[in-house]
Structure formats: structure tokens, C-alpha cells
mmCIF file of C-alpha atoms in Angstrom:
data_model
loop_
_atom_site.group_PDB
_atom_site.id
_atom_site.type_symbol
_atom_site.label_atom_id
_atom_site.label_comp_id
_atom_site.label_asym_id
_atom_site.label_seq_id
_atom_site.Cartn_x
_atom_site.Cartn_y
_atom_site.Cartn_z
ATOM 1 C CA MET A 174 -5.812 1.992 13.148
ATOM 2 C CA SER A 175 -4.310 5.404 14.030
ATOM 3 C CA GLU A 176 -1.734 4.951 11.251
ATOM 4 C CA PHE A 177 -4.645 4.916 8.787
ATOM 5 C CA ALA A 178 -6.160 8.181 10.042
ATOM 6 C CA PRO A 179 -4.552 10.328 7.288
ATOM 7 C CA LEU A 180 -5.769 7.875 4.643
ATOM 8 C CA LEU A 181 -9.300 7.872 6.025
ATOM 9 C CA ARG A 182 -9.311 11.696 6.052
ATOM 10 C CA ALA A 183 -8.171 11.750 2.418
ATOM 11 C CA ILE A 184 -10.960 9.359 1.424
ATOM 12 C CA GLU A 185 -13.502 11.453 3.332
ATOM 13 C CA ASP A 186 -12.244 14.550 1.494
ATOM 14 C CA ALA A 187 -12.716 12.723 -1.795
ATOM 15 C CA GLU A 188 -16.279 11.871 -0.748
ATOM 16 C CA ASP A 189 -17.057 15.608 -0.725
ATOM 17 C CA VAL A 190 -16.970 15.428 -4.522
ATOM 18 C CA VAL A 191 -19.628 12.697 -4.481
ATOM 19 C CA GLN A 192 -21.742 14.597 -1.967
ATOM 20 C CA ALA A 193 -21.780 17.637 -4.265
ATOM 21 C CA ALA A 194 -24.113 15.723 -6.566
ATOM 22 C CA SER A 195 -27.719 15.708 -5.383
ATOM 23 C CA GLU A 196 -27.784 11.920 -5.349
ATOM 24 C CA ALA A 197 -24.930 9.711 -6.483
ATOM 25 C CA LYS A 198 -26.065 6.656 -8.459
ATOM 26 C CA GLY A 199 -24.453 3.896 -10.435
ATOM 27 C CA LEU A 200 -21.520 1.551 -10.361
ATOM 28 C CA LEU A 201 -18.254 2.714 -8.778
ATOM 29 C CA ARG A 202 -15.364 0.492 -9.910
ATOM 30 C CA VAL A 203 -12.363 0.652 -7.544
ATOM 31 C CA SER A 204 -9.030 -1.159 -7.627
ATOM 32 C CA ALA A 205 -6.772 -1.229 -4.558
ATOM 33 C CA PRO A 206 -3.714 -3.160 -3.349
ATOM 34 C CA GLN A 207 -4.530 -6.162 -1.184
ATOM 35 C CA GLU A 208 -3.347 -4.758 2.139
ATOM 36 C CA PHE A 209 -5.017 -1.417 1.530
ATOM 37 C CA GLY A 210 -8.203 -3.089 0.350
ATOM 38 C CA ARG A 211 -8.462 -5.393 3.319
ATOM 39 C CA MET A 212 -7.521 -2.991 6.086
ATOM 40 C CA LEU A 213 -8.842 0.344 4.921
ATOM 41 C CA VAL A 214 -11.417 0.051 2.166
ATOM 42 C CA ALA A 215 -13.295 -2.647 4.075
ATOM 43 C CA THR A 216 -13.566 -0.164 6.969
ATOM 44 C CA TRP A 217 -14.709 2.696 4.733
ATOM 45 C CA ALA A 218 -16.994 0.922 2.223
ATOM 46 C CA PRO A 219 -19.963 -0.016 4.462
ATOM 47 C CA GLU A 220 -20.366 3.542 5.761
ATOM 48 C CA PHE A 221 -19.939 5.033 2.280
ATOM 49 C CA LEU A 222 -22.567 2.691 0.795
ATOM 50 C CA THR A 223 -24.979 3.464 3.630
ATOM 51 C CA ARG A 224 -24.670 7.198 2.918
ATOM 52 C CA HIS A 225 -24.993 6.637 -0.849
ATOM 53 C CA PRO A 226 -27.542 3.855 -1.332
ATOM 54 C CA GLY A 227 -27.731 4.498 -5.080
ATOM 55 C CA VAL A 228 -24.076 3.527 -5.526
ATOM 56 C CA LYS A 229 -23.001 -0.039 -6.184
ATOM 57 C CA LEU A 230 -19.356 -0.720 -5.335
ATOM 58 C CA GLU A 231 -17.201 -3.135 -7.308
ATOM 59 C CA LEU A 232 -13.899 -3.542 -5.454
ATOM 60 C CA ASN A 233 -10.995 -5.315 -7.151
ATOM 61 C CA VAL A 234 -8.378 -6.128 -4.519
ATOM 62 C CA THR A 235 -5.132 -6.876 -6.353
ATOM 63 C CA ASP A 236 -1.486 -5.893 -6.222
ATOM 64 C CA ARG A 237 -1.428 -5.713 -10.022
ATOM 65 C CA ASN A 238 -1.452 -2.160 -11.354
ATOM 66 C CA VAL A 239 -4.633 -2.263 -13.402
ATOM 67 C CA ASP A 240 -4.962 -0.200 -16.575
ATOM 68 C CA VAL A 241 -7.521 2.292 -15.268
ATOM 69 C CA ILE A 242 -8.712 3.453 -18.691
ATOM 70 C CA ARG A 243 -8.736 0.157 -20.621
ATOM 71 C CA GLU A 244 -10.226 -1.828 -17.765
ATOM 72 C CA GLY A 245 -12.850 0.813 -16.973
ATOM 73 C CA TYR A 246 -12.012 1.709 -13.369
ATOM 74 C CA ASP A 247 -13.284 4.918 -11.792
ATOM 75 C CA LEU A 248 -10.677 4.939 -9.051
ATOM 76 C CA ALA A 249 -7.411 3.107 -8.407
ATOM 77 C CA VAL A 250 -5.378 3.274 -5.225
ATOM 78 C CA ARG A 251 -1.672 2.771 -5.873
ATOM 79 C CA MET A 252 1.331 2.399 -3.629
ATOM 80 C CA GLY A 253 4.605 3.923 -4.788
ATOM 81 C CA PRO A 254 5.386 6.201 -7.694
ATOM 82 C CA LEU A 255 2.701 6.738 -10.300
ATOM 83 C CA ARG A 256 3.960 5.485 -13.656
ATOM 84 C CA ASP A 257 1.074 6.679 -15.832
ATOM 85 C CA THR A 258 1.366 10.468 -15.881
ATOM 86 C CA GLU A 259 -1.867 10.813 -17.891
ATOM 87 C CA LEU A 260 -3.883 9.989 -14.776
ATOM 88 C CA ILE A 261 -4.976 12.569 -12.232
ATOM 89 C CA SER A 262 -3.474 11.581 -8.907
ATOM 90 C CA ARG A 263 -3.514 12.650 -5.304
ATOM 91 C CA LYS A 264 -1.087 11.516 -2.631
ATOM 92 C CA LEU A 265 -2.946 10.060 0.331
ATOM 93 C CA ALA A 266 -0.073 9.388 2.729
ATOM 94 C CA ASP A 267 3.509 8.242 3.148
ATOM 95 C CA LEU A 268 3.856 4.532 3.735
ATOM 96 C CA HIS A 269 6.638 3.228 5.952
ATOM 97 C CA TRP A 270 7.459 -0.466 6.017
ATOM 98 C CA ILE A 271 9.112 -2.089 9.001
ATOM 99 C CA LEU A 272 11.060 -5.304 9.273
ATOM 100 C CA VAL A 273 9.978 -7.546 12.147
ATOM 101 C CA ALA A 274 10.693 -11.029 13.489
ATOM 102 C CA SER A 275 9.046 -13.107 16.172
ATOM 103 C CA PRO A 276 10.988 -13.827 19.366
ATOM 104 C CA ALA A 277 10.825 -17.554 18.529
ATOM 105 C CA TYR A 278 12.387 -16.951 15.090
ATOM 106 C CA LEU A 279 15.184 -14.815 16.563
ATOM 107 C CA GLU A 280 15.890 -17.446 19.192
ATOM 108 C CA ARG A 281 16.069 -20.157 16.512
ATOM 109 C CA ARG A 282 18.013 -18.233 13.833
ATOM 110 C CA GLY A 283 19.762 -15.452 15.749
ATOM 111 C CA ARG A 284 19.379 -11.698 15.495
ATOM 112 C CA PRO A 285 20.847 -10.126 12.356
ATOM 113 C CA GLU A 286 23.475 -7.531 13.276
ATOM 114 C CA THR A 287 23.966 -6.023 9.811
ATOM 115 C CA VAL A 288 21.893 -5.522 6.678
ATOM 116 C CA GLU A 289 24.071 -8.113 4.946
ATOM 117 C CA ASP A 290 23.104 -10.698 7.625
ATOM 118 C CA LEU A 291 19.562 -10.672 6.217
ATOM 119 C CA ARG A 292 20.757 -12.626 3.166
ATOM 120 C CA SER A 293 21.001 -15.738 5.344
ATOM 121 C CA HIS A 294 17.574 -15.255 6.962
ATOM 122 C CA SER A 295 14.108 -16.334 5.850
ATOM 123 C CA CYS A 296 12.034 -13.345 4.810
ATOM 124 C CA LEU A 297 8.424 -12.977 3.692
ATOM 125 C CA ARG A 298 8.403 -10.532 0.803
ATOM 126 C CA TYR A 299 5.715 -8.196 -0.437
ATOM 127 C CA LEU A 300 5.108 -8.697 -4.159
ATOM 128 C CA THR A 301 4.120 -5.851 -6.415
ATOM 129 C CA SER A 302 3.277 -6.506 -10.050
ATOM 130 C CA GLY A 303 4.467 -10.076 -9.509
ATOM 131 C CA ARG A 304 7.969 -9.083 -8.399
ATOM 132 C CA PRO A 305 9.408 -8.962 -4.864
ATOM 133 C CA MET A 306 9.954 -5.463 -3.512
ATOM 134 C CA ALA A 307 13.553 -4.659 -2.671
ATOM 135 C CA PHE A 308 14.354 -3.894 0.951
ATOM 136 C CA HIS A 309 15.517 -0.301 1.476
ATOM 137 C CA PHE A 310 17.208 0.571 4.761
ATOM 138 C CA ARG A 311 18.197 3.926 6.169
ATOM 139 C CA ARG A 312 20.056 4.564 9.367
ATOM 140 C CA TRP A 313 18.308 6.829 11.813
ATOM 141 C CA THR A 314 20.553 9.752 10.913
ATOM 142 C CA GLU A 315 19.886 11.607 7.680
ATOM 143 C CA ARG A 316 23.624 11.776 6.861
ATOM 144 C CA ASP A 317 23.867 8.045 6.212
ATOM 145 C CA PRO A 318 23.058 6.945 2.644
ATOM 146 C CA ARG A 319 20.113 4.747 1.887
ATOM 147 C CA ARG A 320 21.063 1.078 1.536
ATOM 148 C CA THR A 321 19.284 -1.346 -0.767
ATOM 149 C CA ILE A 322 19.542 -5.107 -0.544
ATOM 150 C CA ARG A 323 18.048 -7.557 -3.005
ATOM 151 C CA TYR A 324 16.969 -10.780 -1.372
ATOM 152 C CA GLY A 325 16.163 -14.005 -3.219
ATOM 153 C CA ARG A 326 16.335 -12.648 -6.795
#
């Protein structure tokens, strides 16, 4: 959970706004991506609701970018660039994805030696707004350009 520490601190900072009111009451509608909702919000929500018993939380866990205004959300957590510039936003943290494989898979299919080798491997993809995210790779030196590969269009 240490990788979530900056995110938890950002949420706690945001809670200061709620604590400024004498007693927060009412429905708080929140939308968050599935991974964020499961791992982080589930950790934060029980404590928040205990401290603010007058608040009812409605959490929509979806990878679809909801329309905050039209759908009546108070808060939306987004991953990636913010497309709607009319919204007030605050960056919580940088998110770094890693590519992993089980030892059994590597033994069965072999270890990819190049980015291009991934085209012949089975990959689980993260979907955002119904579309697979592209893989972006960067060598460990800043001089090397970023490489993008599209898998399974």
C-alpha cells in the first residue's frame, strides 16, 4: 500500500475542505476507475464516513469517464489527461504501469527479448472508455525515445 500513500494524503487534504463546515451532511456522489475504487476508495471510505456520519456516499466504480455535470457527480477521480477543461482538477499522483508475467507463462511461451516480441504473446489489457490502452515503453535512459506498440487492435 506504500505506493498509494501520496493518493491517500491528497484525499486527506481534500477532506480538510469538508471539515471546514461545522457538520457535513447529505449525499456525496463519487465516480472512480475500477482499480482506484477497489484498492483506494474502499480503504478510505469507511474512515471518512465514520468521521462524517451525516454524509451518505454513493460510489460509482467504472472505467467510463462519466459526465460530471450532466450525471450529477460531486467528485470524479480520473486517470490520464483531463479532457474537460471546464472542470476544476487536482493531480493526485503519477501512475506507473508495469508489465509482468508469471514464471509458468514465461516457461511455456518464452521471455520476450524486444518490444516487438510482445505481439506474439498473450496480454491482459486495461480498458479505458471501452478501448484497450496502448502499451508505452521507455528505456531506462532518458535519451532513448518513448516507444508505443498497439496490441490486438
